[in-house]
Coordinates of C-alpha atoms and ligand atoms in Angstrom, one line a residue:
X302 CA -26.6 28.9 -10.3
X303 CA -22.6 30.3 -9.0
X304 CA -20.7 29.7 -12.4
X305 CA -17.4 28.2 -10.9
X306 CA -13.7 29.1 -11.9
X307 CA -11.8 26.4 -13.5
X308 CA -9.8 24.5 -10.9
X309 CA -6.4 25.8 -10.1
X310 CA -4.9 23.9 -7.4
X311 CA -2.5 25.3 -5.5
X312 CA 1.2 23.7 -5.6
X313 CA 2.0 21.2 -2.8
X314 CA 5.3 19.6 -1.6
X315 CA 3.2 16.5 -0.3
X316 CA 5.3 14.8 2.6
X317 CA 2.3 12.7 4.0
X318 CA 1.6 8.5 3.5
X319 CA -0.5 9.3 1.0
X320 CA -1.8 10.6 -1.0
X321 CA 1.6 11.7 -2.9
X322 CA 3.0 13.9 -5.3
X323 CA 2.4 12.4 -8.8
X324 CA 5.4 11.9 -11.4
X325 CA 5.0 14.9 -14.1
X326 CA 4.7 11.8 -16.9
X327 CA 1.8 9.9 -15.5
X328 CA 0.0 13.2 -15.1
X329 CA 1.2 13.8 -19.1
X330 CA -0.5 10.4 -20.3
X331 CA -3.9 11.2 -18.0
X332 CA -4.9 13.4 -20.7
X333 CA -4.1 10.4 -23.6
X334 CA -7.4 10.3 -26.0
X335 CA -10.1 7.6 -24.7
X336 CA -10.0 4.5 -26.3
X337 CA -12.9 1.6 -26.3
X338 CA -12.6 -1.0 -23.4
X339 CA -12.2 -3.9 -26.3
X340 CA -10.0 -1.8 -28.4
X341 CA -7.0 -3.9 -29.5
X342 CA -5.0 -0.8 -28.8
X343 CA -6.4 -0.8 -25.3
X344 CA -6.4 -4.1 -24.0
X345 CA -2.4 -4.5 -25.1
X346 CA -1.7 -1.9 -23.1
X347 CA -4.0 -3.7 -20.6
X348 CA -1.8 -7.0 -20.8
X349 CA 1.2 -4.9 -20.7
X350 CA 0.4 -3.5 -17.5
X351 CA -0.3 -7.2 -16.1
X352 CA 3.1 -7.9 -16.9
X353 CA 4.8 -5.0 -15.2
X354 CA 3.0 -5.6 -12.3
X355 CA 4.0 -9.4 -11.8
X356 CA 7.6 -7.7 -11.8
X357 CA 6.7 -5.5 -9.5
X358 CA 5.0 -8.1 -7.1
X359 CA 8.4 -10.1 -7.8
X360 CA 5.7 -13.0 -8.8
X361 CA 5.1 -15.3 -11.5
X362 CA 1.6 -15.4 -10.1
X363 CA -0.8 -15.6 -13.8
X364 CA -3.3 -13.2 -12.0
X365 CA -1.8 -9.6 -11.2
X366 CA -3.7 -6.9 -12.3
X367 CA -5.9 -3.6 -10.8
X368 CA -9.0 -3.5 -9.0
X369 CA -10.7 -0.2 -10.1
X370 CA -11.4 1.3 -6.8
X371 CA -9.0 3.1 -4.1
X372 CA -6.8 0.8 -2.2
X373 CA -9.5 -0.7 0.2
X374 CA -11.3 -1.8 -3.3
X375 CA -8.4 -4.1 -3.8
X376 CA -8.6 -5.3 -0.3
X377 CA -12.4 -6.1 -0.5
X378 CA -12.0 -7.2 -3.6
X379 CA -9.8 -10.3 -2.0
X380 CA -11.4 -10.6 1.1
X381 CA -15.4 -10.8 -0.4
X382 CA -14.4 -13.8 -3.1
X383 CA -12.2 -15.6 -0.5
X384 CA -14.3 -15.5 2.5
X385 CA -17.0 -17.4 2.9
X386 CA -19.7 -17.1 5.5
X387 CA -18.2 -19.1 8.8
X388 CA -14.9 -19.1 7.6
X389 CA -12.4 -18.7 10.7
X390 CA -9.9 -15.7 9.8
X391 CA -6.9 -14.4 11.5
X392 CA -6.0 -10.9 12.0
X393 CA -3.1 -9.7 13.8
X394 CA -3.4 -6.1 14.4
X395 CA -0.5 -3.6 14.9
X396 CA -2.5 -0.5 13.5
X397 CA -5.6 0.9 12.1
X398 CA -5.5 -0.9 8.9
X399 CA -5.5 -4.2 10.5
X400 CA -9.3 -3.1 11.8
X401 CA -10.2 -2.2 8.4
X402 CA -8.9 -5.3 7.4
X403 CA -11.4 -6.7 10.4
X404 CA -14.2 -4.8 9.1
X405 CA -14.5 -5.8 5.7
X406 CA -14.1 -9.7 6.8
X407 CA -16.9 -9.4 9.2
X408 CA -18.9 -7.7 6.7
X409 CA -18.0 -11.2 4.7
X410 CA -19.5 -13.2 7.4
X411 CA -16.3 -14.8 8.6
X412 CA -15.7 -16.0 11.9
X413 CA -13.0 -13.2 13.3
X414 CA -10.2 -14.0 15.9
X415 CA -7.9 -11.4 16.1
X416 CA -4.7 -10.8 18.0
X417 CA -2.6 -7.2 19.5
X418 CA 0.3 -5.9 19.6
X419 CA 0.8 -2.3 21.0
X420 CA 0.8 0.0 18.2
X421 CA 4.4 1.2 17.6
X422 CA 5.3 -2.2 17.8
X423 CA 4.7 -5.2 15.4
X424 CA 4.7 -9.0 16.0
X425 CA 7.0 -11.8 16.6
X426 CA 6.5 -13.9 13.3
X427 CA 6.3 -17.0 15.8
X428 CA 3.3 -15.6 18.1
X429 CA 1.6 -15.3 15.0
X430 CA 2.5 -19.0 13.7
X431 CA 1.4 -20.7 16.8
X432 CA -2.0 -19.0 17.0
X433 CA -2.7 -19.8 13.6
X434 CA -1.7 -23.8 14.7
X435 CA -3.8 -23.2 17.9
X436 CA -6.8 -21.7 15.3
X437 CA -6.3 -23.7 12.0
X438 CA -8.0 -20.7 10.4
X439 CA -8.8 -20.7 6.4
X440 CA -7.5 -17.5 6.1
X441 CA -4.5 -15.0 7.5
X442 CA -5.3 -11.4 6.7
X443 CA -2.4 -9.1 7.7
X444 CA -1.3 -5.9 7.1
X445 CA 2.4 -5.5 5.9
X446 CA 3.5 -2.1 6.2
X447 CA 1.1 -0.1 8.9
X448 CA 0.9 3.5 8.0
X449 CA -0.7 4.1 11.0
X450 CA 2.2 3.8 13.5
X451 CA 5.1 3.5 10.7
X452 CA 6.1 -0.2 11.1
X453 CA 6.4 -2.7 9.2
X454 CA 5.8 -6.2 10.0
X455 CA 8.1 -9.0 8.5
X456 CA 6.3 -11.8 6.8
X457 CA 9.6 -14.3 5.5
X458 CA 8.0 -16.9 8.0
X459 CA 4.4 -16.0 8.3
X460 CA 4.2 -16.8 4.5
X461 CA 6.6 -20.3 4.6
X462 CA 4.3 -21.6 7.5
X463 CA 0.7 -20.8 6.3
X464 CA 1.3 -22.6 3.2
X465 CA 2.6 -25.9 5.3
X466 CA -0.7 -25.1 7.6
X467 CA -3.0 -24.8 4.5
X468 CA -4.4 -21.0 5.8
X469 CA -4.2 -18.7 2.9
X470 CA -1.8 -16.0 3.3
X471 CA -3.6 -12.2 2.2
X472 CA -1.5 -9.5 2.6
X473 CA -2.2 -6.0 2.6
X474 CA 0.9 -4.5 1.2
X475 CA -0.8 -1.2 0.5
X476 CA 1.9 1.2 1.2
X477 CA 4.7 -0.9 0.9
X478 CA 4.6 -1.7 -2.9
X479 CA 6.9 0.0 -5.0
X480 CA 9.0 1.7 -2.2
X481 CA 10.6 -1.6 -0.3
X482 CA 10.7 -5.6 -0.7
X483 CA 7.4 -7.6 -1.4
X484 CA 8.7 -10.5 -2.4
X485 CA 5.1 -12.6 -2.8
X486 CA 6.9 -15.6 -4.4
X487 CA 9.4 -16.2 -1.9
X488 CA 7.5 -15.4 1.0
X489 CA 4.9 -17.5 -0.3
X490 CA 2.1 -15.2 0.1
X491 CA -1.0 -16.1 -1.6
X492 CA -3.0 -12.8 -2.3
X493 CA -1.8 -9.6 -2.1
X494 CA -2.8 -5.8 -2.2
X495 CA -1.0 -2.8 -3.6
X496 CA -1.9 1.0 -3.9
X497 CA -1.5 3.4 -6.5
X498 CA -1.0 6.6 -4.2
X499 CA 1.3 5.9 -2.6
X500 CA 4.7 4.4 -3.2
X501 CA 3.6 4.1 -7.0
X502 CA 3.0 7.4 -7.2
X503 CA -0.1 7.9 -9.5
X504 CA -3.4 9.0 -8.7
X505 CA -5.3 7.5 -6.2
X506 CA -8.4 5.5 -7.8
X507 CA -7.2 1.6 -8.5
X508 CA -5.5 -0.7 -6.6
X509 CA -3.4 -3.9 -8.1
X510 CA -3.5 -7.6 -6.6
X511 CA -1.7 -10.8 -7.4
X512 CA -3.3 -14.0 -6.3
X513 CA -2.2 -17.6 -7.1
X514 CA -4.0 -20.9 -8.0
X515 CA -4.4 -21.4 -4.2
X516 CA -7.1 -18.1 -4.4
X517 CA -8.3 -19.3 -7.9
X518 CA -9.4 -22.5 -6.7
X519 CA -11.5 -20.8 -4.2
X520 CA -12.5 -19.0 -7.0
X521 CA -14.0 -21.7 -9.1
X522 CA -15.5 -23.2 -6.6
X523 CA -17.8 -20.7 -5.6
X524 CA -18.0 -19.7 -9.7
X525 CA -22.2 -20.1 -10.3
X526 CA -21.5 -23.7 -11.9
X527 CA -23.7 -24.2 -14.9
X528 CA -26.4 -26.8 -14.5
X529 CA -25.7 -29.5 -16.4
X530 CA -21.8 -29.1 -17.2
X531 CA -21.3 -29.5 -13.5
X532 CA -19.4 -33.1 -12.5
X533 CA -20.5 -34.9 -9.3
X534 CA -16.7 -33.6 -8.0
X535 CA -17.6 -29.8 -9.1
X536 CA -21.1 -30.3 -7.1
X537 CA -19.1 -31.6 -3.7
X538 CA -16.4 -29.1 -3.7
X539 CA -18.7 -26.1 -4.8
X540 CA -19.1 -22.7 -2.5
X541 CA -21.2 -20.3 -1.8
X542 CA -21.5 -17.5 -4.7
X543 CA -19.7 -14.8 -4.2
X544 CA -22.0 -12.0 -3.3
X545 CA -20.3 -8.9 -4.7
X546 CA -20.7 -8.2 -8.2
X547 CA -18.4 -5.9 -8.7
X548 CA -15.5 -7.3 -6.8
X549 CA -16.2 -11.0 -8.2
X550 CA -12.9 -11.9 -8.9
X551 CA -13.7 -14.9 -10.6
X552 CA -15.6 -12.3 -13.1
X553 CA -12.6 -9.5 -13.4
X554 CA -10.5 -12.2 -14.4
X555 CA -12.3 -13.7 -17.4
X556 CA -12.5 -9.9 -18.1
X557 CA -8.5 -9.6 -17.3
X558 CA -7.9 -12.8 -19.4
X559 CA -8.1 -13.7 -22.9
X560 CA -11.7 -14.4 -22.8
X561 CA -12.2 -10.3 -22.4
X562 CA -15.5 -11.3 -20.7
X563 CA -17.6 -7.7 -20.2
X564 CA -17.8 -7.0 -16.4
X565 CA -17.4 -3.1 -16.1
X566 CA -15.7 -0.9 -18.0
X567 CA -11.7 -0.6 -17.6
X568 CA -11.2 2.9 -15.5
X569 CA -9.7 4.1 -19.2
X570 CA -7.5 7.2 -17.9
X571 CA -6.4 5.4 -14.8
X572 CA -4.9 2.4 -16.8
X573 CA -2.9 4.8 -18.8
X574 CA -2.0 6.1 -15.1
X575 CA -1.0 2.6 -14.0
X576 CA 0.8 1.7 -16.8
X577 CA 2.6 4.4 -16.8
X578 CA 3.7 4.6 -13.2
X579 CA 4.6 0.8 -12.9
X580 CA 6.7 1.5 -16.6
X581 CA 9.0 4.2 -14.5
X582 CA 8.9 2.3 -11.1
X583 CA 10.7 -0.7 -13.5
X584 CA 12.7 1.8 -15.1
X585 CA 14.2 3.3 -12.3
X586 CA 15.0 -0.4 -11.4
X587 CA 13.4 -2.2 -8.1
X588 CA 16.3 -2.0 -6.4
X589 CA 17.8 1.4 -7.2
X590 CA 13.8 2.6 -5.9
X591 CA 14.0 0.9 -2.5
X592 CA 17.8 2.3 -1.9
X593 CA 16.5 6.0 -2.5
X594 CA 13.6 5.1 -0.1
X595 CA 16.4 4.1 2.4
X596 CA 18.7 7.2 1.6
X597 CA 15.8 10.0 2.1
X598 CA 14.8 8.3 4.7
X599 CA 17.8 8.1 6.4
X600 CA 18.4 12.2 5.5
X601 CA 15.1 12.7 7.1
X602 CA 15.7 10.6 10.5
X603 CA 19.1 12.0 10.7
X604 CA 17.8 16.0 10.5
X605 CA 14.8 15.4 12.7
X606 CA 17.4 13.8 15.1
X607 CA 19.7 16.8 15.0
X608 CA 16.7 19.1 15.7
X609 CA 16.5 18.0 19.0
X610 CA 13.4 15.9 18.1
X611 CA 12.7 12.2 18.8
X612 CA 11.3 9.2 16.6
X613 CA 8.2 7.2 17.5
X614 CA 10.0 4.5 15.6
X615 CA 13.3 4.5 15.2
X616 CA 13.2 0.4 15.1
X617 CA 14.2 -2.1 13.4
X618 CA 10.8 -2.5 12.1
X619 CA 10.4 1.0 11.2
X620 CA 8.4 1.5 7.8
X621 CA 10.9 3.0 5.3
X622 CA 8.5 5.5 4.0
X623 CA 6.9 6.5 7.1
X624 CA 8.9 8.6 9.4
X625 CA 6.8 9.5 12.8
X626 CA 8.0 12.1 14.9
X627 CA 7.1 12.9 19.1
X628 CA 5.5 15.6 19.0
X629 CA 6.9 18.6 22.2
X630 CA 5.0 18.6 24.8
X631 CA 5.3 22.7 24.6
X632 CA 3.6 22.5 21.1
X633 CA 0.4 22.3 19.2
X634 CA 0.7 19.6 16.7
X635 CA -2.1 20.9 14.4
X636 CA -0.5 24.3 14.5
X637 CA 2.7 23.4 13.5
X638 CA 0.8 21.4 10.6
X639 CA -1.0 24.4 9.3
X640 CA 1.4 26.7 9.0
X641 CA 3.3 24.3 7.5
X642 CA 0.6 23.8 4.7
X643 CA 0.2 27.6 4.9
X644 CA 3.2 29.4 4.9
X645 CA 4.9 26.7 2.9
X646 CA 2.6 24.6 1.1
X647 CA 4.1 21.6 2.5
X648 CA 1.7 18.3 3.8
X649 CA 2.4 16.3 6.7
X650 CA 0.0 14.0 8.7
X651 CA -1.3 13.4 11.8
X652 CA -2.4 10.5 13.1
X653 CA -5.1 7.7 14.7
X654 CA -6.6 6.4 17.8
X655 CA -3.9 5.9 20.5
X656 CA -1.5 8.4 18.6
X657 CA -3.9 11.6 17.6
X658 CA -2.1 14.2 18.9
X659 CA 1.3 12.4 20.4
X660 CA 3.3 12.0 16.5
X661 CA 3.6 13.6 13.3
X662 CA 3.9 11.2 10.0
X663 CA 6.1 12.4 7.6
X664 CA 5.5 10.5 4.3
X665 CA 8.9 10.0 1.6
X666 CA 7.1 7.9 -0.8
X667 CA 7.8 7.4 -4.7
X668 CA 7.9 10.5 -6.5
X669 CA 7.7 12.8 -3.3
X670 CA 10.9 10.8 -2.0
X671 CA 13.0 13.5 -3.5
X672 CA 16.3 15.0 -1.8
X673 CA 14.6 18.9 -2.3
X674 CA 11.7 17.7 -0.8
X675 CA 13.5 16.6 2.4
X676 CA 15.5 19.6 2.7
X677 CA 12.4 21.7 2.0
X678 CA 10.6 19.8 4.8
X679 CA 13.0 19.6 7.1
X680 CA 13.7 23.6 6.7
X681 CA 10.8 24.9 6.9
X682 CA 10.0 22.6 10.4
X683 CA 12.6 24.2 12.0
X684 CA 11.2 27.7 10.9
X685 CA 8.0 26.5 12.0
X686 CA 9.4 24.9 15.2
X687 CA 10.6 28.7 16.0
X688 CA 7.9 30.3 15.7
X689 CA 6.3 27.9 17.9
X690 CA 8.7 29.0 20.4
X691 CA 10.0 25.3 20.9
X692 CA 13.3 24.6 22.5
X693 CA 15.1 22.4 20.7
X694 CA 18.7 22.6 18.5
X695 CA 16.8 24.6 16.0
X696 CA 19.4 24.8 13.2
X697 CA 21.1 21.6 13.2
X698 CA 18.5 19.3 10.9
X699 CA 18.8 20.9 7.7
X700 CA 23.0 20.7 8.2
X701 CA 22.6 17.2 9.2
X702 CA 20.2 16.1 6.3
X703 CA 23.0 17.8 3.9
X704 CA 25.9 15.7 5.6
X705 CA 23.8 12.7 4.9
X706 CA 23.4 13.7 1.3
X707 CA 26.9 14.7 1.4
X708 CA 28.4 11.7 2.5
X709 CA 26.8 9.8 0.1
X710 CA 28.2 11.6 -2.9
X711 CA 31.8 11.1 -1.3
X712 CA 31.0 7.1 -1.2
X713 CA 29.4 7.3 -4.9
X714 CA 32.7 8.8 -6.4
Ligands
PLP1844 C1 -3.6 3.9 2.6 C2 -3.8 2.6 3.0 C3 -4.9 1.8 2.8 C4 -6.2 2.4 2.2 O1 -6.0 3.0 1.0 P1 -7.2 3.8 0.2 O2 -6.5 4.1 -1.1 O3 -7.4 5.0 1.0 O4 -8.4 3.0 0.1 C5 -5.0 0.5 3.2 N1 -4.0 0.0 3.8 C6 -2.8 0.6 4.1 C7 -1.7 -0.1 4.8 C8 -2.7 1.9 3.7 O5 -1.5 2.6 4.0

């Protein structure tokens, strides 16, 4: 057998929607000693980590706490102990996470009416309302900010009118957690899904949820009721079981709650990532976070504009911490992205479907939303850009970043 080297892993400036650049001091507690899942040591930090998250979801939800799993984990995690065979869901889709959010509903047996929007574009809150009063689903599944195309769909009415219509409100908020508003309390949304990679910036590997007694009745009612503690009410309101095991939600949250019921055990050196991430996301302050989102976002737009380039969406809906960029006709988009990665070690993406091959995504999300990282990006484009022989106002972005940078340190003193 080969006997391998130990892994050295080249360094990356990682400019993509995920996954990104991890803050130095989560990847300092990954290496913390193990400790036992029922440690008292353990399942403190455990319950601390609950509580940072409700502050971060900007809810006083009881539930908020990780699925161990990637992102999607989370989302199936919701969607599998919600749905019930026959159940009518909603899905608006502006993207490609919108069909996964289509896939794993189907996969739940629900009855699936979904509606378009071009991608680039996202929907008017009141198209969405009025199908769901045409429908009367159970559920509205919905992505919130679509990495895919870089938008970002608004939800402060969506959320308001599902709970008036009864429809539970589940929200895939994935990429937008951590880097802009998700307010679940006053938007009213009922379940929602963050990510670790992205905005957080820690390792990819769990995802946290809130939910609120709205999903926990569900819950309960598809628990296995006992036989014999069951009440003539429990036995008319009672669901179908829940089929997954391992994303029973009714079962990660006796094992989340007091009751420490075993279900598996706690992803050990990804808590310690969590908890750490969500402790500097609070430190930094929420809003503080979603301003420096804005500013390196705004440096970016404003040097990619100067280069002579142009913005797949430069909207008002535009995703904060997605930036996509038209790709020249004159160049090859893969090329430029490889000798970005090769000559400068820097990651940007690509992108689906209807846009493979038309944008660029350039990521500025948590701890890769850093002012060098722009400049370093935006640089080494243009030197890229050159070499690709594009005609464009080569020269201009990097200046342009700097005034914004500039300008801003004028207005803080
Ligand atoms: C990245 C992403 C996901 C999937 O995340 P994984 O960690 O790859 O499972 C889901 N939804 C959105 C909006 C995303 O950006």
């Amino acid at each position: 057998m080969a006997v391998y080297q130990e892994i050295n892993a080249p360094l990356r400036t990682i400019m993509t929607p995920g996954p990104v650049e991890v803050d130095p001091r989560v990847l300092r507690v990954m290496s913390t000693p193990i400790l036992g899942q029922f440690d008292p040591a353990f399942t403190e930090m455990m319950n601390e980590t609950m509580v940072m998250l409700r502050e971060i979801f900007q809810t006083k939800n009881k539930w908020a706490f990780p699925i161990d799993g990637t992102s999607r984990s989370g989302i199936e995690a919701v969607l599998s102990s919600v749905i019930e065979p026959g159940d009518k869901v909603l899905i608006p889709i502006f993207g490609r996470f919108g069909h996964l959010l289509t896939e794993i509903a189907e996969r739940n047996g629900a009855e699936i009416h979904t509606i378009h929007c071009e991608w680039g574009k996202v929907f008017d809150q009141q198209e969405i309302i009025h199908e769901m009063k045409r429908l009367k689903p159970k559920v509205l599944a919905i992505v919130h900010g679509e990495t895919s195309t870089g938008c970002m769909q608004p939800l402060d009415q969506i959320g308001p009118a599902c709970r008036e219509l009864d429809v539970l409100c589940i929200v895939d908020a994935v990429a937008t957690i951590g880097g802009t508003e998700v307010k679940v309390d006053e938007w009213k949304l009922d379940a929602v899904i963050g990510g670790t990679q992205k905005c957080l910036s820690v390792p990819s590997g769990m995802a946290p949820i809130t939910y609120n007694d709205r999903i926990e009745k569900i819950l309960f009612s598809r628990k296995k009721v006992e036989k014999g503690i069951a009440t003539a009410e429990d036995l008319e309101s009672i669901g179908q079981p829940i089929r997954s095991n391992y994303f029973d939600l009714s079962q990660l949250q006796d094992y989340w709650g007091p009751r420490r019921l075993n279900h598996h055990t706690e992803a050990t050196s990804m808590l310690y990532a969590l908890r750490e991430g969500v402790r500097i996301v609070l430190q930094e302050g929420l809003a503080v976070r979603f301003q420096r989102h804005r500013l390196h976002e705004k440096a970016l737009m404003e040097g990619i504009k100067a280069m002579g380039l142009e913005l797949f969406n430069d909207t008002e809906w535009k995703l904060p911490m997605v930036t996509c960029v038209q790709i020249p006709a004159e160049v090859d988009g893969e090329s430029v992205r490889n000798m970005l990665l090769e000559q400068f070690g820097i990651e940007i993406a690509s992108s689906f479907g209807p846009l493979h091959g038309r944008i660029w995504r350039i990521g500025t999300m948590g701890y890769s939303c850093r002012k060098e990282n722009v400049l370093f990006a935006l640089s080494a484009l243009e030197g890229v850009l050159i070499r690709h022989g594009a005609k464009l106002n080569l020269g201009k972005g990097l200046q342009a970043a700097m005034d914004v940078y500039e300008s801003v340190r004028i207005m803080i003193k």
